[in-house]
CSV table of C-alpha atoms and ligand atoms in Angstrom, one decimal:
chain,number,residue,atom,x,y,z
X,1,UNK,CA,0.3,0.3,-0.2
X,2,UNK,CA,1.5,3.2,-0.2
X,3,UNK,CA,2.1,5.9,2.2
X,4,UNK,CA,-0.6,8.0,3.3
X,5,UNK,CA,0.4,11.5,1.9
X,6,UNK,CA,0.7,14.2,4.9
X,7,UNK,CA,-1.2,18.2,5.6
X,8,UNK,CA,-2.3,20.0,8.0
X,9,UNK,CA,-5.5,22.6,8.5
X,10,UNK,CA,-4.9,25.3,11.3
X,11,UNK,CA,-8.3,27.3,12.1
X,12,UNK,CA,-8.4,29.4,15.1
X,13,UNK,CA,-11.5,30.8,16.5
X,14,UNK,CA,-10.6,34.9,16.0
X,15,UNK,CA,-9.0,34.5,12.5
X,16,UNK,CA,-12.3,34.7,10.7
X,17,UNK,CA,-13.6,36.3,7.6
X,18,UNK,CA,-17.1,37.9,9.6
X,19,UNK,CA,-20.9,36.1,9.1
X,20,UNK,CA,-22.0,34.3,6.0
X,21,UNK,CA,-24.1,35.0,4.3
X,22,UNK,CA,-26.9,33.5,4.5
X,23,UNK,CA,-27.8,33.2,0.3
X,24,UNK,CA,-24.5,32.1,-0.1
X,25,UNK,CA,-26.9,28.4,0.1
X,26,UNK,CA,-29.1,29.4,-2.7
X,27,UNK,CA,-30.4,27.7,-5.8
X,28,UNK,CA,-32.4,28.1,-9.3
X,29,UNK,CA,-35.3,27.4,-11.3
X,30,UNK,CA,-35.3,28.3,-14.4
X,31,UNK,CA,-38.4,27.4,-17.0
X,32,UNK,CA,-35.9,25.2,-18.9
X,33,UNK,CA,-36.4,21.7,-19.1
X,34,UNK,CA,-38.5,19.6,-16.3
X,35,UNK,CA,-37.6,21.9,-13.5
X,36,UNK,CA,-40.3,23.6,-13.0
X,37,UNK,CA,-43.8,21.9,-14.7
X,38,UNK,CA,-43.1,18.9,-13.7
X,39,UNK,CA,-40.0,20.1,-11.0
X,40,UNK,CA,-40.9,21.5,-8.5
X,41,UNK,CA,-45.2,22.3,-10.1
X,42,UNK,CA,-47.0,19.2,-11.2
X,43,UNK,CA,-51.2,19.2,-10.5
X,44,UNK,CA,-52.1,15.9,-9.3
X,45,UNK,CA,-49.4,14.2,-8.9
X,46,UNK,CA,-50.3,12.4,-4.5
X,47,UNK,CA,-48.2,15.1,-3.1
X,48,UNK,CA,-49.0,18.1,-4.8
X,49,UNK,CA,-50.7,20.6,-2.8
X,50,UNK,CA,-53.7,22.5,-3.1
X,51,UNK,CA,-51.7,24.8,-5.1
X,52,UNK,CA,-50.3,22.2,-7.3
X,53,UNK,CA,-46.6,22.1,-6.2
X,54,UNK,CA,-45.1,19.0,-5.3
X,55,UNK,CA,-45.0,18.2,-1.7
X,56,UNK,CA,-42.7,15.9,-2.5
X,57,UNK,CA,-40.0,17.7,-3.8
X,58,UNK,CA,-40.5,20.9,-1.3
X,59,UNK,CA,-39.6,18.1,1.5
X,60,UNK,CA,-36.1,17.4,0.2
X,61,UNK,CA,-35.8,21.7,-0.9
X,62,UNK,CA,-36.5,22.1,3.4
X,63,UNK,CA,-34.1,18.8,3.5
X,64,UNK,CA,-31.4,20.5,1.6
X,65,UNK,CA,-31.1,24.2,3.8
X,66,UNK,CA,-31.0,26.2,0.7
X,67,UNK,CA,-32.1,30.0,1.0
X,68,UNK,CA,-32.2,31.3,-1.8
X,69,UNK,CA,-33.7,30.8,-5.1
X,70,UNK,CA,-33.5,33.0,-8.5
X,71,UNK,CA,-36.0,32.4,-10.9
X,72,UNK,CA,-37.2,32.3,-14.2
X,73,UNK,CA,-34.0,32.2,-15.4
X,74,UNK,CA,-31.1,31.4,-16.8
X,75,UNK,CA,-31.6,32.4,-20.9
X,76,UNK,CA,-35.6,32.0,-20.6
X,77,UNK,CA,-35.5,35.6,-19.0
X,78,UNK,CA,-34.2,36.4,-22.0
X,79,UNK,CA,-37.3,36.3,-23.8
X,80,UNK,CA,-39.8,36.2,-21.2
X,81,UNK,CA,-42.2,38.8,-21.2
X,82,UNK,CA,-43.6,38.6,-17.7
X,83,UNK,CA,-47.5,40.1,-17.7
X,84,UNK,CA,-47.7,36.4,-19.4
X,85,UNK,CA,-47.3,34.4,-16.5
X,86,UNK,CA,-49.9,36.9,-14.0
X,87,UNK,CA,-53.5,36.7,-14.1
X,88,UNK,CA,-56.4,34.4,-14.7
X,89,UNK,CA,-54.4,30.6,-15.9
X,90,UNK,CA,-56.5,30.2,-17.9
X,91,UNK,CA,-56.1,33.1,-20.4
X,92,UNK,CA,-52.7,33.1,-20.0
X,93,UNK,CA,-50.7,32.3,-24.1
X,94,UNK,CA,-48.8,30.1,-25.2
X,95,UNK,CA,-45.7,30.8,-25.9
X,96,UNK,CA,-42.4,29.1,-27.9
X,97,UNK,CA,-39.8,29.9,-25.8
X,98,UNK,CA,-37.1,30.5,-27.7
X,99,UNK,CA,-33.9,29.9,-25.3
X,100,UNK,CA,-34.3,26.2,-25.1
X,101,UNK,CA,-36.9,25.7,-27.9
X,102,UNK,CA,-40.1,24.7,-25.6
X,103,UNK,CA,-43.3,25.4,-25.6
X,104,UNK,CA,-43.9,27.7,-22.1
X,105,UNK,CA,-47.8,27.8,-21.9
X,106,UNK,CA,-47.6,30.4,-18.6
X,107,UNK,CA,-49.2,28.1,-16.0
X,108,UNK,CA,-46.7,28.8,-13.4
X,109,UNK,CA,-45.8,32.9,-13.3
X,110,UNK,CA,-44.8,35.3,-10.8
X,111,UNK,CA,-47.3,35.4,-8.0
X,112,UNK,CA,-47.6,30.9,-8.2
X,113,UNK,CA,-43.5,31.0,-7.8
X,114,UNK,CA,-43.7,34.3,-5.2
X,115,UNK,CA,-46.2,31.9,-3.5
X,116,UNK,CA,-44.0,28.8,-3.3
X,117,UNK,CA,-40.7,30.5,-2.0
X,118,UNK,CA,-43.1,31.9,0.6
X,119,UNK,CA,-44.5,29.0,2.1
X,120,UNK,CA,-41.3,27.7,2.5
X,121,UNK,CA,-39.9,30.3,3.3
X,122,UNK,CA,-36.9,31.6,0.7
X,123,UNK,CA,-36.1,34.3,-0.3
X,124,UNK,CA,-36.8,34.7,-4.3
X,125,UNK,CA,-34.7,36.5,-7.0
X,126,UNK,CA,-35.8,37.9,-8.9
X,127,UNK,CA,-34.2,38.0,-12.8
X,128,UNK,CA,-35.3,40.8,-14.9
X,129,UNK,CA,-35.3,40.3,-19.1
X,130,UNK,CA,-32.4,43.2,-20.6
X,131,UNK,CA,-32.2,40.7,-24.3
X,132,UNK,CA,-35.8,41.1,-25.9
X,133,UNK,CA,-37.1,44.3,-23.3
X,134,UNK,CA,-35.5,46.9,-21.2
X,135,UNK,CA,-36.1,50.0,-19.0
X,136,UNK,CA,-40.1,50.1,-18.8
X,137,UNK,CA,-40.9,46.3,-18.4
X,138,UNK,CA,-38.8,45.7,-16.0
X,139,UNK,CA,-39.9,49.2,-13.5
X,140,UNK,CA,-43.6,47.5,-13.7
X,141,UNK,CA,-42.7,44.1,-12.5
X,142,UNK,CA,-40.9,45.8,-9.1
X,143,UNK,CA,-44.4,48.2,-9.3
X,144,UNK,CA,-46.0,44.7,-9.5
X,145,UNK,CA,-44.1,42.9,-6.8
X,146,UNK,CA,-43.7,45.2,-4.5
X,147,UNK,CA,-46.3,48.7,-4.7
X,148,UNK,CA,-48.6,47.9,-1.6
X,149,UNK,CA,-51.6,50.0,-3.9
X,150,UNK,CA,-52.6,52.4,-5.4
X,151,UNK,CA,-50.9,52.3,-8.8
X,152,UNK,CA,-51.5,50.5,-12.6
X,153,UNK,CA,-49.8,47.0,-11.7
X,154,UNK,CA,-49.8,46.8,-7.9
X,155,UNK,CA,-54.3,47.6,-8.5
X,156,UNK,CA,-53.3,44.3,-11.4
X,157,UNK,CA,-51.7,42.6,-8.6
X,158,UNK,CA,-54.3,42.9,-5.7
X,159,UNK,CA,-56.7,42.5,-8.8
X,160,UNK,CA,-55.4,39.0,-9.3
X,161,UNK,CA,-56.2,37.9,-5.7
X,162,UNK,CA,-52.1,38.9,-4.1
X,163,UNK,CA,-53.4,41.7,-2.1
X,164,UNK,CA,-49.7,42.3,0.2
X,165,UNK,CA,-46.7,43.1,-1.3
X,166,UNK,CA,-44.1,40.3,-2.2
X,167,UNK,CA,-41.5,42.3,-1.5
X,168,UNK,CA,-39.2,41.0,-3.5
X,169,UNK,CA,-35.7,42.7,-2.3
X,170,UNK,CA,-32.8,40.8,-5.4
X,171,UNK,CA,-33.3,41.8,-8.8
X,172,UNK,CA,-30.4,40.3,-11.5
X,173,UNK,CA,-30.2,42.8,-14.2
X,174,UNK,CA,-30.3,40.6,-16.8
X,175,UNK,CA,-28.9,37.2,-17.9
X,176,UNK,CA,-25.1,36.2,-19.7
X,177,UNK,CA,-25.7,39.3,-21.6
X,178,UNK,CA,-21.8,39.3,-22.7
X,179,UNK,CA,-22.8,34.8,-24.2
X,180,UNK,CA,-23.6,35.4,-28.2
X,181,UNK,CA,-26.4,32.7,-27.3
X,182,UNK,CA,-28.2,34.8,-25.2
X,183,UNK,CA,-31.9,36.2,-27.0
X,184,UNK,CA,-30.3,40.2,-27.4
X,185,UNK,CA,-26.9,39.2,-26.2
X,186,UNK,CA,-25.4,42.7,-26.5
X,187,UNK,CA,-21.8,44.0,-26.3
X,188,UNK,CA,-20.7,45.8,-22.8
X,189,UNK,CA,-20.7,49.0,-23.6
X,190,UNK,CA,-24.4,48.7,-24.5
X,191,UNK,CA,-25.2,46.4,-21.8
X,192,UNK,CA,-23.5,48.7,-19.1
X,193,UNK,CA,-25.5,51.5,-20.7
X,194,UNK,CA,-28.5,49.7,-20.4
X,195,UNK,CA,-28.3,48.3,-16.7
X,196,UNK,CA,-27.0,51.3,-15.6
X,197,UNK,CA,-30.6,53.1,-16.9
X,198,UNK,CA,-33.2,49.6,-15.8
X,199,UNK,CA,-31.1,49.5,-12.3
X,200,UNK,CA,-32.5,53.6,-12.0
X,201,UNK,CA,-36.1,52.9,-12.9
X,202,UNK,CA,-36.0,49.9,-11.2
X,203,UNK,CA,-35.4,51.7,-7.9
X,204,UNK,CA,-37.4,54.5,-8.2
X,205,UNK,CA,-39.9,52.2,-7.7
X,206,UNK,CA,-38.6,50.7,-5.0
X,207,UNK,CA,-35.0,52.0,-2.9
X,208,UNK,CA,-35.0,49.2,-0.6
X,209,UNK,CA,-34.2,46.8,-3.9
X,210,UNK,CA,-31.0,45.1,-4.3
X,211,UNK,CA,-29.0,44.7,-7.7
X,212,UNK,CA,-26.8,42.3,-9.5
X,213,UNK,CA,-24.6,43.6,-12.7
X,214,UNK,CA,-24.1,41.0,-15.4
X,215,UNK,CA,-20.7,40.0,-15.2
X,216,UNK,CA,-18.9,36.8,-17.1
X,217,UNK,CA,-20.4,34.1,-18.0
X,218,UNK,CA,-17.2,32.4,-17.7
X,219,UNK,CA,-13.8,32.9,-16.9
X,220,UNK,CA,-13.1,31.8,-20.9
X,221,UNK,CA,-15.3,33.8,-22.0
X,222,UNK,CA,-12.8,36.3,-24.9
X,223,UNK,CA,-14.3,39.6,-23.2
X,224,UNK,CA,-14.1,38.2,-19.3
X,225,UNK,CA,-12.1,41.3,-17.8
X,226,UNK,CA,-12.7,44.2,-20.1
X,227,UNK,CA,-16.0,42.8,-19.6
X,228,UNK,CA,-16.5,44.0,-16.0
X,229,UNK,CA,-15.2,46.9,-17.0
X,230,UNK,CA,-16.7,48.6,-19.3
X,231,UNK,CA,-19.8,47.7,-17.7
X,232,UNK,CA,-19.6,48.4,-13.7
X,233,UNK,CA,-17.9,52.0,-15.5
X,234,UNK,CA,-21.3,53.0,-16.9
X,235,UNK,CA,-23.4,50.8,-14.0
X,236,UNK,CA,-20.9,50.7,-10.8
X,237,UNK,CA,-23.0,53.5,-9.0
X,238,UNK,CA,-25.9,51.5,-9.7
X,239,UNK,CA,-25.2,48.2,-8.8
X,240,UNK,CA,-24.9,46.2,-5.2
X,241,UNK,CA,-22.9,42.8,-7.3
X,242,UNK,CA,-21.8,41.3,-10.3
X,243,UNK,CA,-22.4,38.1,-11.2
X,244,UNK,CA,-20.5,34.9,-11.3
X,245,UNK,CA,-21.1,31.4,-13.8
X,246,UNK,CA,-19.6,28.8,-13.9
X,247,UNK,CA,-19.6,25.0,-14.5
X,248,UNK,CA,-16.9,22.4,-14.5
X,249,UNK,CA,-16.7,19.6,-15.8
X,250,UNK,CA,-13.8,17.0,-16.7
X,251,UNK,CA,-11.8,17.4,-20.7
X,252,UNK,CA,-11.2,15.3,-22.5
X,253,UNK,CA,-10.9,12.8,-19.3
X,254,UNK,CA,-9.0,14.7,-17.4
X,255,UNK,CA,-9.6,14.2,-13.7
X,256,UNK,CA,-7.2,16.0,-12.0
X,257,UNK,CA,-8.5,18.8,-13.3
X,258,UNK,CA,-11.8,18.4,-12.3
X,259,UNK,CA,-11.1,17.6,-9.4
X,260,UNK,CA,-9.0,21.0,-8.5
X,261,UNK,CA,-12.2,22.9,-10.0
X,262,UNK,CA,-12.7,24.6,-7.1
X,263,UNK,CA,-8.9,26.0,-7.2
X,264,UNK,CA,-10.7,27.4,-10.6
X,265,UNK,CA,-13.0,28.5,-8.7
X,266,UNK,CA,-11.7,30.3,-6.6
X,267,UNK,CA,-8.8,32.4,-8.7
X,268,UNK,CA,-11.9,33.6,-11.1
X,269,UNK,CA,-13.6,34.9,-7.5
X,270,UNK,CA,-10.1,36.7,-6.9
X,271,UNK,CA,-9.8,38.3,-11.1
X,272,UNK,CA,-13.5,39.8,-10.4
X,273,UNK,CA,-12.8,41.3,-7.3
X,274,UNK,CA,-10.1,42.8,-9.0
X,275,UNK,CA,-11.2,43.7,-11.8
X,276,UNK,CA,-14.7,45.4,-10.0
X,277,UNK,CA,-12.6,46.8,-6.8
X,278,UNK,CA,-10.1,48.7,-9.9
X,279,UNK,CA,-13.8,50.1,-11.1
X,280,UNK,CA,-13.9,51.4,-7.7
X,281,UNK,CA,-10.3,53.4,-7.1
X,282,UNK,CA,-10.9,54.5,-11.2
X,283,UNK,CA,-14.1,56.8,-10.0
X,284,UNK,CA,-12.5,56.7,-5.7
X,285,UNK,CA,-16.0,54.7,-4.3
X,286,UNK,CA,-16.0,54.7,-1.3
X,287,UNK,CA,-18.7,51.6,-2.3
X,288,UNK,CA,-16.7,47.8,-2.2
X,289,UNK,CA,-19.1,45.7,-4.3
X,290,UNK,CA,-19.3,41.9,-3.6
X,291,UNK,CA,-19.9,38.9,-5.9
X,292,UNK,CA,-23.4,37.0,-6.8
X,293,UNK,CA,-22.2,33.5,-8.7
X,294,UNK,CA,-26.0,32.6,-8.9
X,295,UNK,CA,-24.8,29.6,-11.6
X,296,UNK,CA,-22.5,27.5,-10.4
X,297,UNK,CA,-22.4,23.6,-10.3
X,298,UNK,CA,-20.9,20.0,-12.4
X,299,UNK,CA,-22.3,20.3,-15.3
X,300,UNK,CA,-21.3,17.7,-18.3
X,301,UNK,CA,-22.2,20.7,-20.7
X,302,UNK,CA,-19.9,19.3,-23.4
X,303,UNK,CA,-22.7,16.2,-23.9
X,304,UNK,CA,-25.6,18.5,-23.7
X,305,UNK,CA,-26.7,17.9,-27.6
X,306,UNK,CA,-27.6,21.2,-27.9
X,307,UNK,CA,-31.7,22.9,-27.8
X,308,UNK,CA,-33.0,22.6,-31.8
X,309,UNK,CA,-35.6,19.7,-30.7
X,310,UNK,CA,-37.5,19.7,-34.2
X,311,UNK,CA,-41.1,19.5,-32.1
X,312,UNK,CA,-40.7,22.0,-29.4
X,313,UNK,CA,-43.1,20.9,-26.3
X,314,UNK,CA,-44.5,21.1,-22.5
X,315,UNK,CA,-41.4,20.7,-20.6
X,316,UNK,CA,-39.3,17.8,-22.7
X,317,UNK,CA,-36.6,16.1,-20.1
X,318,UNK,CA,-33.3,19.0,-19.8
X,319,UNK,CA,-29.6,18.1,-18.6
X,320,UNK,CA,-31.3,15.7,-16.3
X,321,UNK,CA,-27.3,15.1,-14.7
X,322,UNK,CA,-27.2,12.2,-12.6
X,323,UNK,CA,-24.3,12.6,-11.0
X,324,UNK,CA,-21.4,10.6,-9.2
X,325,UNK,CA,-19.6,10.8,-6.4
X,326,UNK,CA,-16.5,11.8,-8.0
X,327,UNK,CA,-19.0,15.2,-9.0
X,328,UNK,CA,-20.9,15.5,-5.3
X,329,UNK,CA,-16.7,15.4,-4.3
X,330,UNK,CA,-15.9,18.7,-6.8
X,331,UNK,CA,-19.3,20.1,-5.4
X,332,UNK,CA,-18.6,20.0,-2.5
X,333,UNK,CA,-15.2,21.6,-3.2
X,334,UNK,CA,-17.0,23.9,-5.1
X,335,UNK,CA,-18.7,24.9,-1.8
X,336,UNK,CA,-15.8,25.1,0.6
X,337,UNK,CA,-14.1,27.7,-2.4
X,338,UNK,CA,-18.1,29.7,-1.5
X,339,UNK,CA,-16.8,29.2,2.3
X,340,UNK,CA,-13.2,30.2,2.0
X,341,UNK,CA,-14.9,33.8,-0.2
X,342,UNK,CA,-18.3,34.5,2.3
X,343,UNK,CA,-16.4,37.9,3.2
X,344,UNK,CA,-17.3,39.2,-0.5
X,345,UNK,CA,-19.0,36.8,-2.0
X,346,UNK,CA,-22.8,37.7,-0.3
X,347,UNK,CA,-25.0,35.2,-2.6
X,348,UNK,CA,-24.8,31.7,-4.4
X,349,UNK,CA,-26.3,30.3,-6.3
X,350,UNK,CA,-26.0,25.6,-7.6
X,351,UNK,CA,-27.7,25.7,-10.6
X,352,UNK,CA,-30.3,24.5,-10.5
X,353,UNK,CA,-32.6,22.5,-8.0
X,354,UNK,CA,-34.6,19.4,-9.8
X,355,UNK,CA,-34.4,17.5,-11.7
X,356,UNK,CA,-32.1,20.1,-14.8
X,357,UNK,CA,-28.9,19.4,-13.9
X,358,UNK,CA,-30.8,19.3,-10.0
X,359,UNK,CA,-29.6,17.6,-7.1
X,360,UNK,CA,-33.1,16.3,-6.6
X,361,UNK,CA,-34.6,14.8,-9.4
X,362,UNK,CA,-38.5,14.1,-9.6
X,363,UNK,CA,-39.4,11.7,-11.5
X,364,UNK,CA,-43.2,11.4,-13.8
X,365,UNK,CA,-46.2,9.0,-12.6
X,366,UNK,CA,-46.1,8.9,-9.5
X,367,UNK,CA,-42.9,7.7,-8.3
X,368,UNK,CA,-41.4,9.6,-5.3
X,369,UNK,CA,-38.6,12.8,-5.7
X,370,UNK,CA,-34.9,11.2,-4.4
X,371,UNK,CA,-31.7,12.7,-3.9
X,372,UNK,CA,-28.7,12.4,-6.2
X,373,UNK,CA,-25.0,12.4,-5.0
X,374,UNK,CA,-24.7,16.5,-4.7
X,375,UNK,CA,-27.1,16.7,-2.6
X,376,UNK,CA,-25.7,15.8,0.4
X,377,UNK,CA,-21.9,18.1,0.2
X,378,UNK,CA,-24.9,21.2,-0.3
X,379,UNK,CA,-27.6,20.2,2.4
X,380,UNK,CA,-24.2,19.1,5.4
X,381,UNK,CA,-22.8,22.6,4.0
X,382,UNK,CA,-26.0,24.3,3.9
X,383,UNK,CA,-26.4,23.6,8.0
X,384,UNK,CA,-23.1,25.2,8.8
X,385,UNK,CA,-23.7,28.9,11.2
X,386,UNK,CA,-22.0,31.4,12.0
X,387,UNK,CA,-18.5,33.0,11.0
X,388,UNK,CA,-16.2,31.2,8.1
X,389,UNK,CA,-12.6,31.0,9.7
X,390,UNK,CA,-9.4,31.4,7.7
X,391,UNK,CA,-8.3,27.6,7.6
X,392,UNK,CA,-4.3,27.5,6.6
X,393,UNK,CA,-3.7,24.7,4.5
X,394,UNK,CA,0.2,22.8,3.8
X,395,UNK,CA,0.1,20.5,1.9
X,396,UNK,CA,1.7,19.1,-1.3
X,397,UNK,CA,0.5,20.1,-4.4
X,398,UNK,CA,-1.3,18.1,-7.1
X,399,UNK,CA,0.1,19.2,-10.8
X,400,UNK,CA,-2.9,20.1,-13.1
X,401,UNK,CA,-2.8,20.5,-16.5
X,402,UNK,CA,-5.6,23.3,-16.7
X,403,UNK,CA,-6.1,24.9,-13.4
X,404,UNK,CA,-1.4,24.4,-12.7
X,405,UNK,CA,-0.3,23.6,-9.2
X,406,UNK,CA,-3.3,23.1,-6.3
X,407,UNK,CA,-2.5,22.0,-3.0
X,408,UNK,CA,-3.8,18.3,-2.8
X,409,UNK,CA,-5.6,19.3,0.3
X,410,UNK,CA,-8.5,21.8,0.6
X,411,UNK,CA,-10.5,22.4,4.0
X,412,UNK,CA,-13.1,25.7,5.0
X,413,UNK,CA,-14.8,26.1,8.7
X,414,UNK,CA,-17.3,27.8,10.3
X,415,UNK,CA,-18.1,28.7,14.1
X,416,UNK,CA,-20.9,30.0,15.9
X,417,UNK,CA,-19.8,32.1,18.4
X,418,UNK,CA,-23.6,31.9,20.1
X,419,UNK,CA,-23.8,28.3,19.7
X,420,UNK,CA,-19.9,26.7,20.2
X,421,UNK,CA,-20.7,24.8,17.1
X,422,UNK,CA,-17.6,24.2,14.6
X,423,UNK,CA,-17.9,22.6,11.5
X,424,UNK,CA,-14.6,21.8,9.7
X,425,UNK,CA,-14.9,20.6,5.4
X,426,UNK,CA,-11.9,18.8,3.9
X,427,UNK,CA,-11.8,17.4,0.2
X,428,UNK,CA,-8.5,14.7,-0.9
X,429,UNK,CA,-8.4,16.2,-4.0
X,430,UNK,CA,-5.2,13.8,-4.8
X,431,UNK,CA,-5.9,9.2,-5.9
X,432,UNK,CA,-3.4,9.3,-2.2
X,433,UNK,CA,-5.1,9.0,1.2
X,434,UNK,CA,-4.1,11.9,3.0
X,435,UNK,CA,-3.7,11.8,6.8
X,436,UNK,CA,-4.5,15.6,7.9
X,437,UNK,CA,-3.5,17.4,10.8
X,438,UNK,CA,-5.9,19.3,12.3
X,439,UNK,CA,-4.2,22.0,14.6
X,440,UNK,CA,-6.8,23.8,16.8
X,441,UNK,CA,-5.0,25.4,19.9
X,442,UNK,CA,-7.3,28.1,20.2
X,443,UNK,CA,-10.5,26.3,20.4
X,444,UNK,CA,-9.7,24.7,24.4
X,445,UNK,CA,-11.9,22.3,23.0
X,446,UNK,CA,-13.1,20.7,19.6
X,447,UNK,CA,-16.1,19.2,20.1
X,448,UNK,CA,-15.9,17.4,16.8
X,449,UNK,CA,-17.4,13.7,16.7
X,450,UNK,CA,-18.2,12.7,13.4
X,451,UNK,CA,-17.4,13.0,10.6
X,452,UNK,CA,-19.6,12.2,7.0
X,453,UNK,CA,-17.4,11.1,3.9
X,454,UNK,CA,-18.1,10.9,0.0
X,455,UNK,CA,-15.6,9.2,-2.1
X,456,UNK,CA,-15.9,9.6,-5.9
X,457,UNK,CA,-15.1,5.9,-5.7
X,458,UNK,CA,-18.9,4.9,-4.3
X,459,UNK,CA,-20.1,5.9,-7.7
X,460,UNK,CA,-23.6,7.5,-8.2
X,461,UNK,CA,-25.1,5.4,-4.8
X,462,UNK,CA,-22.5,8.3,-2.4
X,463,UNK,CA,-24.5,9.3,-0.1
X,464,UNK,CA,-22.1,11.1,2.8
X,465,UNK,CA,-22.2,8.8,5.1
X,466,UNK,CA,-22.2,9.1,8.6
X,467,UNK,CA,-19.0,7.4,10.5
X,468,UNK,CA,-17.9,8.1,15.1
X,469,UNK,CA,-14.4,9.4,14.9
X,470,UNK,CA,-12.4,6.0,15.8
X,471,UNK,CA,-9.5,7.2,13.7
X,472,UNK,CA,-9.5,10.3,15.7
X,473,UNK,CA,-6.2,10.6,17.5
X,474,UNK,CA,-5.8,14.1,19.0
X,475,UNK,CA,-4.1,15.7,22.6
X,476,UNK,CA,-6.3,18.7,23.3
X,477,UNK,CA,-4.8,21.2,20.4
X,478,UNK,CA,-4.0,19.1,17.6
X,479,UNK,CA,-7.0,16.7,15.8
X,480,UNK,CA,-5.0,13.7,13.0
X,481,UNK,CA,-7.8,11.9,10.6
X,482,UNK,CA,-7.5,9.8,7.6
X,483,UNK,CA,-8.9,10.7,4.4
X,484,UNK,CA,-9.0,8.4,1.7
X,485,UNK,CA,-8.0,9.4,-1.7
X,486,UNK,CA,-10.7,11.7,-3.6
X,487,UNK,CA,-12.5,11.9,-1.1
X,488,UNK,CA,-14.6,14.9,0.6
X,489,UNK,CA,-15.4,15.0,4.1
X,490,UNK,CA,-17.2,17.2,7.3
X,491,UNK,CA,-16.2,16.3,11.0
X,492,UNK,CA,-19.1,18.0,12.8
X,493,UNK,CA,-20.8,17.6,16.2
X,494,UNK,CA,-22.3,14.0,17.0
X,495,UNK,CA,-26.5,15.5,16.4
Q,501,AHR,O1,-28.5,26.6,-16.1
Q,501,AHR,C1,-28.6,26.2,-17.3
Q,501,AHR,C2,-28.1,27.7,-18.5
Q,501,AHR,O2,-26.7,27.9,-18.1
Q,501,AHR,C3,-28.7,29.0,-17.5
Q,501,AHR,O3,-30.2,28.9,-19.1
Q,501,AHR,C4,-28.4,30.0,-18.8
Q,501,AHR,O4,-27.4,30.5,-17.9
Q,501,AHR,C5,-26.5,28.6,-18.5
Q,501,AHR,O5,-25.5,29.7,-19.5
């Protein structure tokens, strides 16, 4: 047997980045495939509630620990007429959705979605269409959602049976407007001007809202960096967050680079912060923008056959990827990266929530919803509260083709000063077992009692099994444990 690689991770309760914004553990529901129809919503399903939303899915959404949901797209929003989705359902138009070449029946619209998030206690994050539409339609939607009464759109909402305003606080100014695939795609100058003007109008309707401006739809985009700079020259003073999107997959079977995706995400965040802060410095602004990583996941996108379906129909099964233990390890590592950047990344959205590249699968024909392998690292990370501790890692470097040299072990830790709860998250990116010494001199007692581990070798039945920490060796200020090759582990208190 090869001898294990050794590494150390040091944490201290006084060395932290402040509280983690709970909105970091958000997800995304798009009118795409079976995410809405046949996903969260399926009237006639044995577990459907009186509104037609699936109770079995809602139970798993609660268990997942989701805090926020972005809606209604995604690429879908760039052709969406939100007015189609309000009022009597029987009078709503069926439209050809050009983003996914599907039929959109508009049975679920703004009021239905916001009713669902309210019942589940989730914060909604709505995107406005800046592809085929503009300032007026976006301002009207804010008026419809957030003004109490006495205006045309707020009175329409009340007439539609929603007496109290929805009070939507978070809004995205379009989606991936840098992408040539986007309906109404624009160059950075045109988008920056439109985003600034639309944001200004939306905040005139409701000054309490917060706005997310589109950053790049990936670090590999040819316009990356310049896009953010130009957009922020126009929109810096109006917006509150810059968006980032990233999907990771093994390219040409390069497993080692795939396992280093967390390091790539960390570099991406650093680049966007540098660009945003440079824009702030140029205007001598005292405000510093935060980030909204509002689409992230593992997605085998290169296997996606494209959306040119011969016969457009309602809710075709699209992007229904089945995830493996390996994918779950990478998702766990991406979460480690988000926690390690929690001082500047306020919002995160795992894309997406149900059926479409999702942690929850909702089969048809009354079959109960089930958890994918990626469900587990998300639910176990989202369950932690408190501050993001600085976890200092000393580990050998792994050399990767796509991301250069990366540490073989990654780590994050959280500490809740109110409850004393501590969690430590670890990924072994290498194909060797790792012996990790966790140093925690500042904690008089580190009440860690249970480890949950996912191994790439678990395949698509990976479930994050609990194991008591019988292999823990410690002297009070340090603890040593073994991590299997290519694995994700969380250490927490016994519950
Ligand atoms: O999440 C799937 C798609 O990926 C979204 O519609 C789009 O924003 C991104 O390119």
